[in-house]
PDB file of C-alpha atoms in Angstrom:
ATOM      1  CA  UNK A   1     -98.880-135.893 -43.488  1.00 82.00           C
ATOM      2  CA  UNK A   2     -98.371-134.248 -40.111  1.00 95.00           C
ATOM      3  CA  UNK A   3     -97.935-136.608 -37.155  1.00 96.00           C
ATOM      4  CA  UNK A   4    -101.205-135.706 -35.395  1.00 98.00           C
ATOM      5  CA  UNK A   5    -103.347-135.093 -38.473  1.00 97.00           C
ATOM      6  CA  UNK A   6    -105.820-137.802 -37.445  1.00 96.00           C
ATOM      7  CA  UNK A   7    -105.978-136.905 -33.770  1.00 98.00           C
ATOM      8  CA  UNK A   8    -108.669-135.020 -31.887  1.00 98.00           C
ATOM      9  CA  UNK A   9    -107.524-132.994 -28.880  1.00 98.00           C
ATOM     10  CA  UNK A  10    -109.128-130.851 -26.206  1.00 98.00           C
ATOM     11  CA  UNK A  11    -107.110-128.209 -24.355  1.00 98.00           C
ATOM     12  CA  UNK A  12    -108.909-126.548 -21.461  1.00 98.00           C
ATOM     13  CA  UNK A  13    -108.173-122.950 -20.534  1.00 96.00           C
ATOM     14  CA  UNK A  14    -106.440-122.134 -23.803  1.00 96.00           C
ATOM     15  CA  UNK A  15    -107.222-118.451 -24.328  1.00 94.00           C
ATOM     16  CA  UNK A  16    -103.648-117.603 -23.337  1.00 93.00           C
ATOM     17  CA  UNK A  17    -100.623-118.829 -21.423  1.00 94.00           C
ATOM     18  CA  UNK A  18     -99.550-122.453 -21.332  1.00 96.00           C
ATOM     19  CA  UNK A  19    -102.898-123.615 -22.722  1.00 97.00           C
ATOM     20  CA  UNK A  20    -102.444-121.402 -25.766  1.00 97.00           C
ATOM     21  CA  UNK A  21     -98.943-122.768 -26.313  1.00 98.00           C
ATOM     22  CA  UNK A  22    -100.118-126.354 -26.096  1.00 98.00           C
ATOM     23  CA  UNK A  23    -102.969-125.741 -28.527  1.00 98.00           C
ATOM     24  CA  UNK A  24    -100.602-124.111 -31.036  1.00 98.00           C
ATOM     25  CA  UNK A  25     -98.099-126.955 -30.867  1.00 98.00           C
ATOM     26  CA  UNK A  26    -100.836-129.519 -31.365  1.00 98.00           C
ATOM     27  CA  UNK A  27    -102.138-127.504 -34.312  1.00 98.00           C
ATOM     28  CA  UNK A  28     -98.674-127.317 -35.867  1.00 98.00           C
ATOM     29  CA  UNK A  29     -98.579-131.118 -35.643  1.00 98.00           C
ATOM     30  CA  UNK A  30    -101.858-131.276 -37.582  1.00 98.00           C
ATOM     31  CA  UNK A  31    -104.360-132.058 -34.820  1.00 98.00           C
ATOM     32  CA  UNK A  32    -107.953-130.943 -34.611  1.00 98.00           C
ATOM     33  CA  UNK A  33    -107.952-128.965 -31.365  1.00 98.00           C
ATOM     34  CA  UNK A  34    -110.991-127.977 -29.335  1.00 98.00           C
ATOM     35  CA  UNK A  35    -110.186-124.962 -27.188  1.00 98.00           C
ATOM     36  CA  UNK A  36    -112.181-124.067 -24.094  1.00 98.00           C
ATOM     37  CA  UNK A  37    -112.113-120.902 -22.041  1.00 95.00           C
ATOM     38  CA  UNK A  38    -114.301-118.051 -20.892  1.00 89.00           C
ATOM     39  CA  UNK A  39    -112.741-115.210 -22.874  1.00 83.00           C
ATOM     40  CA  UNK A  40    -114.343-114.288 -26.180  1.00 86.00           C
ATOM     41  CA  UNK A  41    -113.653-110.544 -25.991  1.00 76.00           C
ATOM     42  CA  UNK A  42    -110.273-109.450 -24.640  1.00 69.00           C
ATOM     43  CA  UNK A  43    -111.381-105.811 -24.634  1.00 66.00           C
ATOM     44  CA  UNK A  44    -113.955-106.449 -21.902  1.00 62.00           C
ATOM     45  CA  UNK A  45    -113.111-104.571 -18.693  1.00 55.00           C
ATOM     46  CA  UNK A  46    -113.157-107.810 -16.669  1.00 58.00           C
ATOM     47  CA  UNK A  47    -110.383-109.386 -18.805  1.00 56.00           C
ATOM     48  CA  UNK A  48    -106.963-108.374 -17.462  1.00 67.00           C
ATOM     49  CA  UNK A  49    -104.830-109.991 -20.187  1.00 75.00           C
ATOM     50  CA  UNK A  50    -105.028-110.343 -23.986  1.00 79.00           C
ATOM     51  CA  UNK A  51    -106.148-113.503 -25.730  1.00 88.00           C
ATOM     52  CA  UNK A  52    -109.444-115.205 -26.583  1.00 94.00           C
ATOM     53  CA  UNK A  53    -110.486-118.724 -27.473  1.00 96.00           C
ATOM     54  CA  UNK A  54    -111.338-117.565 -30.999  1.00 96.00           C
ATOM     55  CA  UNK A  55    -107.884-116.049 -31.508  1.00 96.00           C
ATOM     56  CA  UNK A  56    -106.311-119.287 -30.325  1.00 97.00           C
ATOM     57  CA  UNK A  57    -108.497-121.353 -32.658  1.00 98.00           C
ATOM     58  CA  UNK A  58    -107.634-119.150 -35.630  1.00 98.00           C
ATOM     59  CA  UNK A  59    -103.913-119.486 -34.938  1.00 98.00           C
ATOM     60  CA  UNK A  60    -104.212-123.277 -34.533  1.00 98.00           C
ATOM     61  CA  UNK A  61    -105.778-123.419 -37.990  1.00 98.00           C
ATOM     62  CA  UNK A  62    -103.111-121.102 -39.404  1.00 98.00           C
ATOM     63  CA  UNK A  63    -100.442-123.468 -38.067  1.00 97.00           C
ATOM     64  CA  UNK A  64    -101.874-126.354 -40.077  1.00 98.00           C
ATOM     65  CA  UNK A  65    -104.365-127.911 -37.679  1.00 98.00           C
ATOM     66  CA  UNK A  66    -108.058-127.279 -37.152  1.00 98.00           C
ATOM     67  CA  UNK A  67    -108.944-124.997 -34.271  1.00 98.00           C
ATOM     68  CA  UNK A  68    -112.428-125.074 -32.770  1.00 98.00           C
ATOM     69  CA  UNK A  69    -113.288-122.594 -30.014  1.00 98.00           C
ATOM     70  CA  UNK A  70    -115.930-123.517 -27.443  1.00 98.00           C
ATOM     71  CA  UNK A  71    -116.807-121.017 -24.748  1.00 97.00           C
ATOM     72  CA  UNK A  72    -116.916-122.880 -21.451  1.00 97.00           C
ATOM     73  CA  UNK A  73    -116.764-121.916 -17.806  1.00 95.00           C
ATOM     74  CA  UNK A  74    -115.242-124.959 -16.101  1.00 96.00           C
ATOM     75  CA  UNK A  75    -117.011-124.011 -12.890  1.00 94.00           C
ATOM     76  CA  UNK A  76    -120.234-125.158 -14.550  1.00 96.00           C
ATOM     77  CA  UNK A  77    -120.387-128.953 -14.933  1.00 97.00           C
ATOM     78  CA  UNK A  78    -123.206-128.732 -17.474  1.00 97.00           C
ATOM     79  CA  UNK A  79    -121.082-126.571 -19.772  1.00 98.00           C
ATOM     80  CA  UNK A  80    -118.147-128.963 -19.447  1.00 98.00           C
ATOM     81  CA  UNK A  81    -120.319-131.979 -20.200  1.00 98.00           C
ATOM     82  CA  UNK A  82    -121.679-130.198 -23.263  1.00 98.00           C
ATOM     83  CA  UNK A  83    -118.143-129.745 -24.602  1.00 98.00           C
ATOM     84  CA  UNK A  84    -117.421-133.481 -24.436  1.00 98.00           C
ATOM     85  CA  UNK A  85    -120.803-134.326 -25.927  1.00 98.00           C
ATOM     86  CA  UNK A  86    -120.108-131.965 -28.813  1.00 98.00           C
ATOM     87  CA  UNK A  87    -116.723-133.552 -29.484  1.00 98.00           C
ATOM     88  CA  UNK A  88    -118.290-137.013 -29.565  1.00 98.00           C
ATOM     89  CA  UNK A  89    -121.096-135.792 -31.797  1.00 98.00           C
ATOM     90  CA  UNK A  90    -118.774-134.073 -34.262  1.00 98.00           C
ATOM     91  CA  UNK A  91    -115.702-136.332 -34.158  1.00 98.00           C
ATOM     92  CA  UNK A  92    -116.728-139.627 -32.571  1.00 98.00           C
ATOM     93  CA  UNK A  93    -113.531-139.799 -30.522  1.00 98.00           C
ATOM     94  CA  UNK A  94    -111.095-137.928 -28.299  1.00 98.00           C
ATOM     95  CA  UNK A  95    -107.395-138.792 -28.442  1.00 98.00           C
ATOM     96  CA  UNK A  96    -105.748-136.155 -26.239  1.00 98.00           C
ATOM     97  CA  UNK A  97    -107.137-134.272 -23.249  1.00 99.00           C
ATOM     98  CA  UNK A  98    -105.009-131.540 -21.673  1.00 98.00           C
ATOM     99  CA  UNK A  99    -106.290-130.356 -18.302  1.00 98.00           C
ATOM    100  CA  UNK A 100    -104.832-126.871 -18.115  1.00 97.00           C
ATOM    101  CA  UNK A 101    -107.715-124.653 -16.906  1.00 96.00           C
ATOM    102  CA  UNK A 102    -106.828-123.078 -13.560  1.00 88.00           C
ATOM    103  CA  UNK A 103    -108.270-120.127 -11.662  1.00 76.00           C
ATOM    104  CA  UNK A 104    -105.623-119.723  -9.001  1.00 54.00           C
ATOM    105  CA  UNK A 105    -103.396-117.388 -11.006  1.00 62.00           C
ATOM    106  CA  UNK A 106    -105.951-114.753 -11.935  1.00 63.00           C
ATOM    107  CA  UNK A 107    -105.655-112.778  -8.721  1.00 53.00           C
ATOM    108  CA  UNK A 108    -101.987-112.101  -9.372  1.00 54.00           C
ATOM    109  CA  UNK A 109    -103.027-110.206 -12.494  1.00 60.00           C
ATOM    110  CA  UNK A 110    -105.903-108.302 -10.931  1.00 57.00           C
ATOM    111  CA  UNK A 111    -104.060-107.533  -7.705  1.00 61.00           C
ATOM    112  CA  UNK A 112    -106.450-109.579  -5.561  1.00 60.00           C
ATOM    113  CA  UNK A 113    -103.716-111.985  -4.398  1.00 63.00           C
ATOM    114  CA  UNK A 114    -100.917-111.267  -1.972  1.00 67.00           C
ATOM    115  CA  UNK A 115     -97.367-112.376  -2.788  1.00 74.00           C
ATOM    116  CA  UNK A 116     -96.940-116.181  -2.995  1.00 70.00           C
ATOM    117  CA  UNK A 117     -94.700-116.191   0.098  1.00 76.00           C
ATOM    118  CA  UNK A 118     -97.330-114.488   2.266  1.00 85.00           C
ATOM    119  CA  UNK A 119     -97.971-116.518   5.479  1.00 89.00           C
ATOM    120  CA  UNK A 120    -101.113-118.570   5.007  1.00 92.00           C
ATOM    121  CA  UNK A 121    -102.863-116.902   7.959  1.00 94.00           C
ATOM    122  CA  UNK A 122    -102.616-113.549   6.166  1.00 93.00           C
ATOM    123  CA  UNK A 123    -103.915-114.837   2.811  1.00 91.00           C
ATOM    124  CA  UNK A 124    -107.509-113.963   1.868  1.00 89.00           C
ATOM    125  CA  UNK A 125    -109.756-116.988   2.412  1.00 93.00           C
ATOM    126  CA  UNK A 126    -111.158-117.239  -1.166  1.00 90.00           C
ATOM    127  CA  UNK A 127    -107.622-117.994  -2.381  1.00 90.00           C
ATOM    128  CA  UNK A 128    -108.121-121.575  -1.159  1.00 93.00           C
ATOM    129  CA  UNK A 129    -111.166-122.103  -3.372  1.00 93.00           C
ATOM    130  CA  UNK A 130    -109.552-120.384  -6.359  1.00 89.00           C
ATOM    131  CA  UNK A 131    -106.792-123.011  -6.283  1.00 91.00           C
ATOM    132  CA  UNK A 132    -108.632-126.110  -5.133  1.00 94.00           C
ATOM    133  CA  UNK A 133    -111.455-125.494  -7.624  1.00 95.00           C
ATOM    134  CA  UNK A 134    -108.891-126.265 -10.328  1.00 94.00           C
ATOM    135  CA  UNK A 135    -108.492-129.756  -8.896  1.00 97.00           C
ATOM    136  CA  UNK A 136    -112.196-130.334  -9.383  1.00 97.00           C
ATOM    137  CA  UNK A 137    -112.019-129.074 -12.950  1.00 97.00           C
ATOM    138  CA  UNK A 138    -109.247-131.568 -13.658  1.00 98.00           C
ATOM    139  CA  UNK A 139    -111.262-134.375 -12.095  1.00 98.00           C
ATOM    140  CA  UNK A 140    -114.517-133.619 -13.936  1.00 98.00           C
ATOM    141  CA  UNK A 141    -112.814-133.344 -17.315  1.00 98.00           C
ATOM    142  CA  UNK A 142    -110.875-136.533 -16.620  1.00 98.00           C
ATOM    143  CA  UNK A 143    -114.097-138.399 -15.859  1.00 98.00           C
ATOM    144  CA  UNK A 144    -115.725-137.247 -19.083  1.00 98.00           C
ATOM    145  CA  UNK A 145    -112.591-137.758 -21.152  1.00 98.00           C
ATOM    146  CA  UNK A 146    -112.037-141.229 -19.730  1.00 98.00           C
ATOM    147  CA  UNK A 147    -115.548-142.294 -20.723  1.00 98.00           C
ATOM    148  CA  UNK A 148    -114.722-141.597 -24.370  1.00 98.00           C
ATOM    149  CA  UNK A 149    -111.205-143.028 -24.244  1.00 98.00           C
ATOM    150  CA  UNK A 150    -112.136-146.265 -22.477  1.00 98.00           C
ATOM    151  CA  UNK A 151    -114.769-146.901 -25.135  1.00 98.00           C
ATOM    152  CA  UNK A 152    -112.206-146.460 -27.915  1.00 98.00           C
ATOM    153  CA  UNK A 153    -109.423-148.290 -25.989  1.00 98.00           C
ATOM    154  CA  UNK A 154    -106.877-145.516 -26.418  1.00 98.00           C
ATOM    155  CA  UNK A 155    -106.058-141.981 -25.370  1.00 98.00           C
ATOM    156  CA  UNK A 156    -103.760-139.628 -23.473  1.00 98.00           C
ATOM    157  CA  UNK A 157    -104.680-137.346 -20.579  1.00 99.00           C
ATOM    158  CA  UNK A 158    -102.149-134.660 -19.627  1.00 99.00           C
ATOM    159  CA  UNK A 159    -102.566-132.774 -16.367  1.00 98.00           C
ATOM    160  CA  UNK A 160    -100.602-129.530 -16.120  1.00 98.00           C
ATOM    161  CA  UNK A 161     -99.103-129.440 -12.650  1.00 96.00           C
ATOM    162  CA  UNK A 162     -96.065-128.151 -10.769  1.00 92.00           C
ATOM    163  CA  UNK A 163     -93.658-129.613  -8.205  1.00 90.00           C
ATOM    164  CA  UNK A 164     -94.435-128.520  -4.664  1.00 79.00           C
ATOM    165  CA  UNK A 165     -91.575-127.154  -2.557  1.00 65.00           C
ATOM    166  CA  UNK A 166     -90.993-128.318   1.003  1.00 59.00           C
ATOM    167  CA  UNK A 167     -92.860-125.295   2.354  1.00 61.00           C
ATOM    168  CA  UNK A 168     -94.511-122.241   0.899  1.00 70.00           C
ATOM    169  CA  UNK A 169     -97.828-121.451  -0.714  1.00 85.00           C
ATOM    170  CA  UNK A 170    -100.225-123.744   1.179  1.00 91.00           C
ATOM    171  CA  UNK A 171    -103.333-123.587  -1.017  1.00 91.00           C
ATOM    172  CA  UNK A 172    -101.363-123.858  -4.259  1.00 90.00           C
ATOM    173  CA  UNK A 173     -99.242-126.693  -2.888  1.00 91.00           C
ATOM    174  CA  UNK A 174    -102.239-128.693  -1.740  1.00 93.00           C
ATOM    175  CA  UNK A 175    -103.971-128.202  -5.080  1.00 95.00           C
ATOM    176  CA  UNK A 176    -101.038-129.248  -7.246  1.00 94.00           C
ATOM    177  CA  UNK A 177    -100.323-132.242  -5.030  1.00 95.00           C
ATOM    178  CA  UNK A 178    -103.956-133.248  -5.481  1.00 97.00           C
ATOM    179  CA  UNK A 179    -103.649-132.967  -9.263  1.00 97.00           C
ATOM    180  CA  UNK A 180    -100.674-135.322  -9.184  1.00 98.00           C
ATOM    181  CA  UNK A 181    -102.686-137.739  -7.065  1.00 98.00           C
ATOM    182  CA  UNK A 182    -105.464-137.639  -9.665  1.00 98.00           C
ATOM    183  CA  UNK A 183    -102.839-138.493 -12.266  1.00 98.00           C
ATOM    184  CA  UNK A 184    -101.595-141.489 -10.289  1.00 98.00           C
ATOM    185  CA  UNK A 185    -104.965-142.932  -9.339  1.00 98.00           C
ATOM    186  CA  UNK A 186    -106.646-142.467 -12.715  1.00 98.00           C
ATOM    187  CA  UNK A 187    -103.609-143.924 -14.476  1.00 98.00           C
ATOM    188  CA  UNK A 188    -103.877-147.180 -12.527  1.00 98.00           C
ATOM    189  CA  UNK A 189    -107.483-147.683 -13.569  1.00 98.00           C
ATOM    190  CA  UNK A 190    -107.084-146.518 -17.158  1.00 98.00           C
ATOM    191  CA  UNK A 191    -103.907-148.383 -18.117  1.00 98.00           C
ATOM    192  CA  UNK A 192    -105.705-151.703 -18.788  1.00 98.00           C
ATOM    193  CA  UNK A 193    -107.902-149.811 -21.242  1.00 98.00           C
ATOM    194  CA  UNK A 194    -104.981-148.405 -23.243  1.00 98.00           C
ATOM    195  CA  UNK A 195    -105.245-144.878 -21.827  1.00 98.00           C
ATOM    196  CA  UNK A 196    -102.187-143.060 -20.444  1.00 98.00           C
ATOM    197  CA  UNK A 197    -102.281-140.259 -17.844  1.00 99.00           C
ATOM    198  CA  UNK A 198     -99.320-138.028 -16.949  1.00 98.00           C
ATOM    199  CA  UNK A 199     -98.566-134.850 -15.025  1.00 98.00           C
ATOM    200  CA  UNK A 200     -96.424-132.246 -16.784  1.00 98.00           C
ATOM    201  CA  UNK A 201     -94.219-129.730 -14.984  1.00 97.00           C
ATOM    202  CA  UNK A 202     -93.379-126.637 -17.033  1.00 97.00           C
ATOM    203  CA  UNK A 203     -90.538-124.405 -15.857  1.00 94.00           C
ATOM    204  CA  UNK A 204     -90.644-120.607 -15.829  1.00 92.00           C
ATOM    205  CA  UNK A 205     -92.953-119.973 -18.768  1.00 93.00           C
ATOM    206  CA  UNK A 206     -93.117-116.683 -20.642  1.00 93.00           C
ATOM    207  CA  UNK A 207     -96.862-116.327 -20.234  1.00 88.00           C
ATOM    208  CA  UNK A 208     -98.566-112.968 -20.559  1.00 83.00           C
ATOM    209  CA  UNK A 209     -98.662-112.694 -16.782  1.00 79.00           C
ATOM    210  CA  UNK A 210     -94.974-113.502 -16.318  1.00 79.00           C
ATOM    211  CA  UNK A 211     -93.910-111.109 -19.074  1.00 81.00           C
ATOM    212  CA  UNK A 212     -95.928-108.345 -17.450  1.00 75.00           C
ATOM    213  CA  UNK A 213     -93.870-108.912 -14.303  1.00 74.00           C
ATOM    214  CA  UNK A 214     -90.583-109.905 -15.924  1.00 78.00           C
ATOM    215  CA  UNK A 215     -88.582-107.567 -13.695  1.00 82.00           C
ATOM    216  CA  UNK A 216     -89.134-109.982 -10.798  1.00 77.00           C
ATOM    217  CA  UNK A 217     -87.820-113.064 -12.628  1.00 82.00           C
ATOM    218  CA  UNK A 218     -84.538-114.368 -14.004  1.00 88.00           C
ATOM    219  CA  UNK A 219     -85.686-115.005 -17.568  1.00 91.00           C
ATOM    220  CA  UNK A 220     -82.399-116.505 -18.782  1.00 92.00           C
ATOM    221  CA  UNK A 221     -83.728-120.079 -18.587  1.00 94.00           C
ATOM    222  CA  UNK A 222     -87.385-119.335 -19.294  1.00 95.00           C
ATOM    223  CA  UNK A 223     -89.577-121.291 -21.677  1.00 97.00           C
ATOM    224  CA  UNK A 224     -92.137-120.303 -24.282  1.00 97.00           C
ATOM    225  CA  UNK A 225     -95.668-121.661 -23.764  1.00 97.00           C
ATOM    226  CA  UNK A 226     -95.140-123.788 -26.874  1.00 98.00           C
ATOM    227  CA  UNK A 227     -92.266-125.659 -25.220  1.00 98.00           C
ATOM    228  CA  UNK A 228     -94.823-127.434 -23.035  1.00 98.00           C
ATOM    229  CA  UNK A 229     -96.911-127.964 -26.162  1.00 98.00           C
ATOM    230  CA  UNK A 230     -94.018-129.710 -27.857  1.00 98.00           C
ATOM    231  CA  UNK A 231     -93.783-132.029 -24.861  1.00 98.00           C
ATOM    232  CA  UNK A 232     -97.463-132.893 -25.293  1.00 98.00           C
ATOM    233  CA  UNK A 233     -96.908-133.581 -29.002  1.00 98.00           C
ATOM    234  CA  UNK A 234     -93.939-135.824 -28.176  1.00 98.00           C
ATOM    235  CA  UNK A 235     -96.036-137.818 -25.720  1.00 98.00           C
ATOM    236  CA  UNK A 236     -98.983-138.031 -28.120  1.00 98.00           C
ATOM    237  CA  UNK A 237     -96.763-139.441 -30.882  1.00 98.00           C
ATOM    238  CA  UNK A 238     -94.897-141.898 -28.631  1.00 98.00           C
ATOM    239  CA  UNK A 239     -96.152-145.441 -29.312  1.00 97.00           C
ATOM    240  CA  UNK A 240     -94.814-146.459 -25.886  1.00 98.00           C
ATOM    241  CA  UNK A 241     -96.511-143.662 -23.937  1.00 98.00           C
ATOM    242  CA  UNK A 242     -98.301-146.177 -21.726  1.00 98.00           C
ATOM    243  CA  UNK A 243     -94.936-146.942 -20.141  1.00 98.00           C
ATOM    244  CA  UNK A 244     -95.005-143.399 -18.732  1.00 98.00           C
ATOM    245  CA  UNK A 245     -98.512-143.541 -17.325  1.00 98.00           C
ATOM    246  CA  UNK A 246     -98.959-142.282 -13.777  1.00 98.00           C
ATOM    247  CA  UNK A 247     -95.697-140.347 -13.865  1.00 98.00           C
ATOM    248  CA  UNK A 248     -94.720-136.736 -13.250  1.00 98.00           C
ATOM    249  CA  UNK A 249     -92.493-135.284 -15.973  1.00 98.00           C
ATOM    250  CA  UNK A 250     -90.527-132.056 -16.175  1.00 98.00           C
ATOM    251  CA  UNK A 251     -90.960-130.521 -19.630  1.00 98.00           C
ATOM    252  CA  UNK A 252     -87.254-129.693 -19.973  1.00 98.00           C
ATOM    253  CA  UNK A 253     -86.317-133.299 -19.150  1.00 98.00           C
ATOM    254  CA  UNK A 254     -88.742-134.611 -21.754  1.00 98.00           C
ATOM    255  CA  UNK A 255     -87.014-132.284 -24.240  1.00 98.00           C
ATOM    256  CA  UNK A 256     -83.812-134.208 -23.555  1.00 98.00           C
ATOM    257  CA  UNK A 257     -85.534-137.580 -23.815  1.00 98.00           C
ATOM    258  CA  UNK A 258     -87.443-136.763 -27.011  1.00 98.00           C
ATOM    259  CA  UNK A 259     -84.838-134.394 -28.489  1.00 98.00           C
ATOM    260  CA  UNK A 260     -86.901-131.265 -29.110  1.00 98.00           C
ATOM    261  CA  UNK A 261     -86.062-127.585 -28.642  1.00 98.00           C
ATOM    262  CA  UNK A 262     -88.040-124.485 -27.788  1.00 98.00           C
ATOM    263  CA  UNK A 263     -89.334-122.206 -30.556  1.00 97.00           C
ATOM    264  CA  UNK A 264     -86.166-120.078 -30.384  1.00 96.00           C
ATOM    265  CA  UNK A 265     -83.952-123.099 -31.030  1.00 97.00           C
ATOM    266  CA  UNK A 266     -82.754-123.198 -27.419  1.00 96.00           C
ATOM    267  CA  UNK A 267     -83.303-125.988 -24.928  1.00 97.00           C
ATOM    268  CA  UNK A 268     -83.955-124.742 -21.401  1.00 96.00           C
ATOM    269  CA  UNK A 269     -82.271-126.854 -18.733  1.00 95.00           C
ATOM    270  CA  UNK A 270     -84.337-128.625 -16.070  1.00 94.00           C
ATOM    271  CA  UNK A 271     -84.681-126.722 -12.799  1.00 86.00           C
ATOM    272  CA  UNK A 272     -86.487-129.490 -10.890  1.00 86.00           C
TER     273      UNK A 272
END
């Protein structure tokens, strides 16, 4: 029996990128994985990168889990609530919630965003909302996920975040700092109910976007999207995961702690 064969998971924003990698790793461990995202047709002219929720779900099932695609725009609270209601109706529980959905990267693919080191006074104003909206998505999903997990007295919430440098991209930095604050505050209230909450910090991940711009990166220490997924699996199978609640964890450091490698057999070294 696979280690997560009895677990129900939800990964938000899993059409591609890190969300896709997490969903696949959970599927390989036997989980039933609900996958949310907006993309159901990657050939649509408004979709700049390949990948759909249905393709992710099919691959999760092929890996040995059960993939269930649910189209959801996380900007619409009613759609998000419907996802959690469906999971409760069909499964009666939710064991793992991964808050990965994020809109702040899309403009780098479409060309709408300036370079990340652009002075904040020269950055287009909507960039603020495109990043900070992701904080709200994390909060709303955490509220709905916590309601299910508190009732069952167990669960794990993983918020995908990133360490903020001393200075740089203002909107992104504020947003990711806020996500980590959500992790800390929700963890304090959920710990007595047996629910753990952590922030995860991937390194340089070989997402579709990064690979399309690989000439600008040193890829020698890069990670596959599934490397973060293996970190989620390690946390989900750790009987002492509550001891980590409220913390911020670098994926490559968790690989050392839990002794797992990337899909190519290598173990990227921590850069934070």
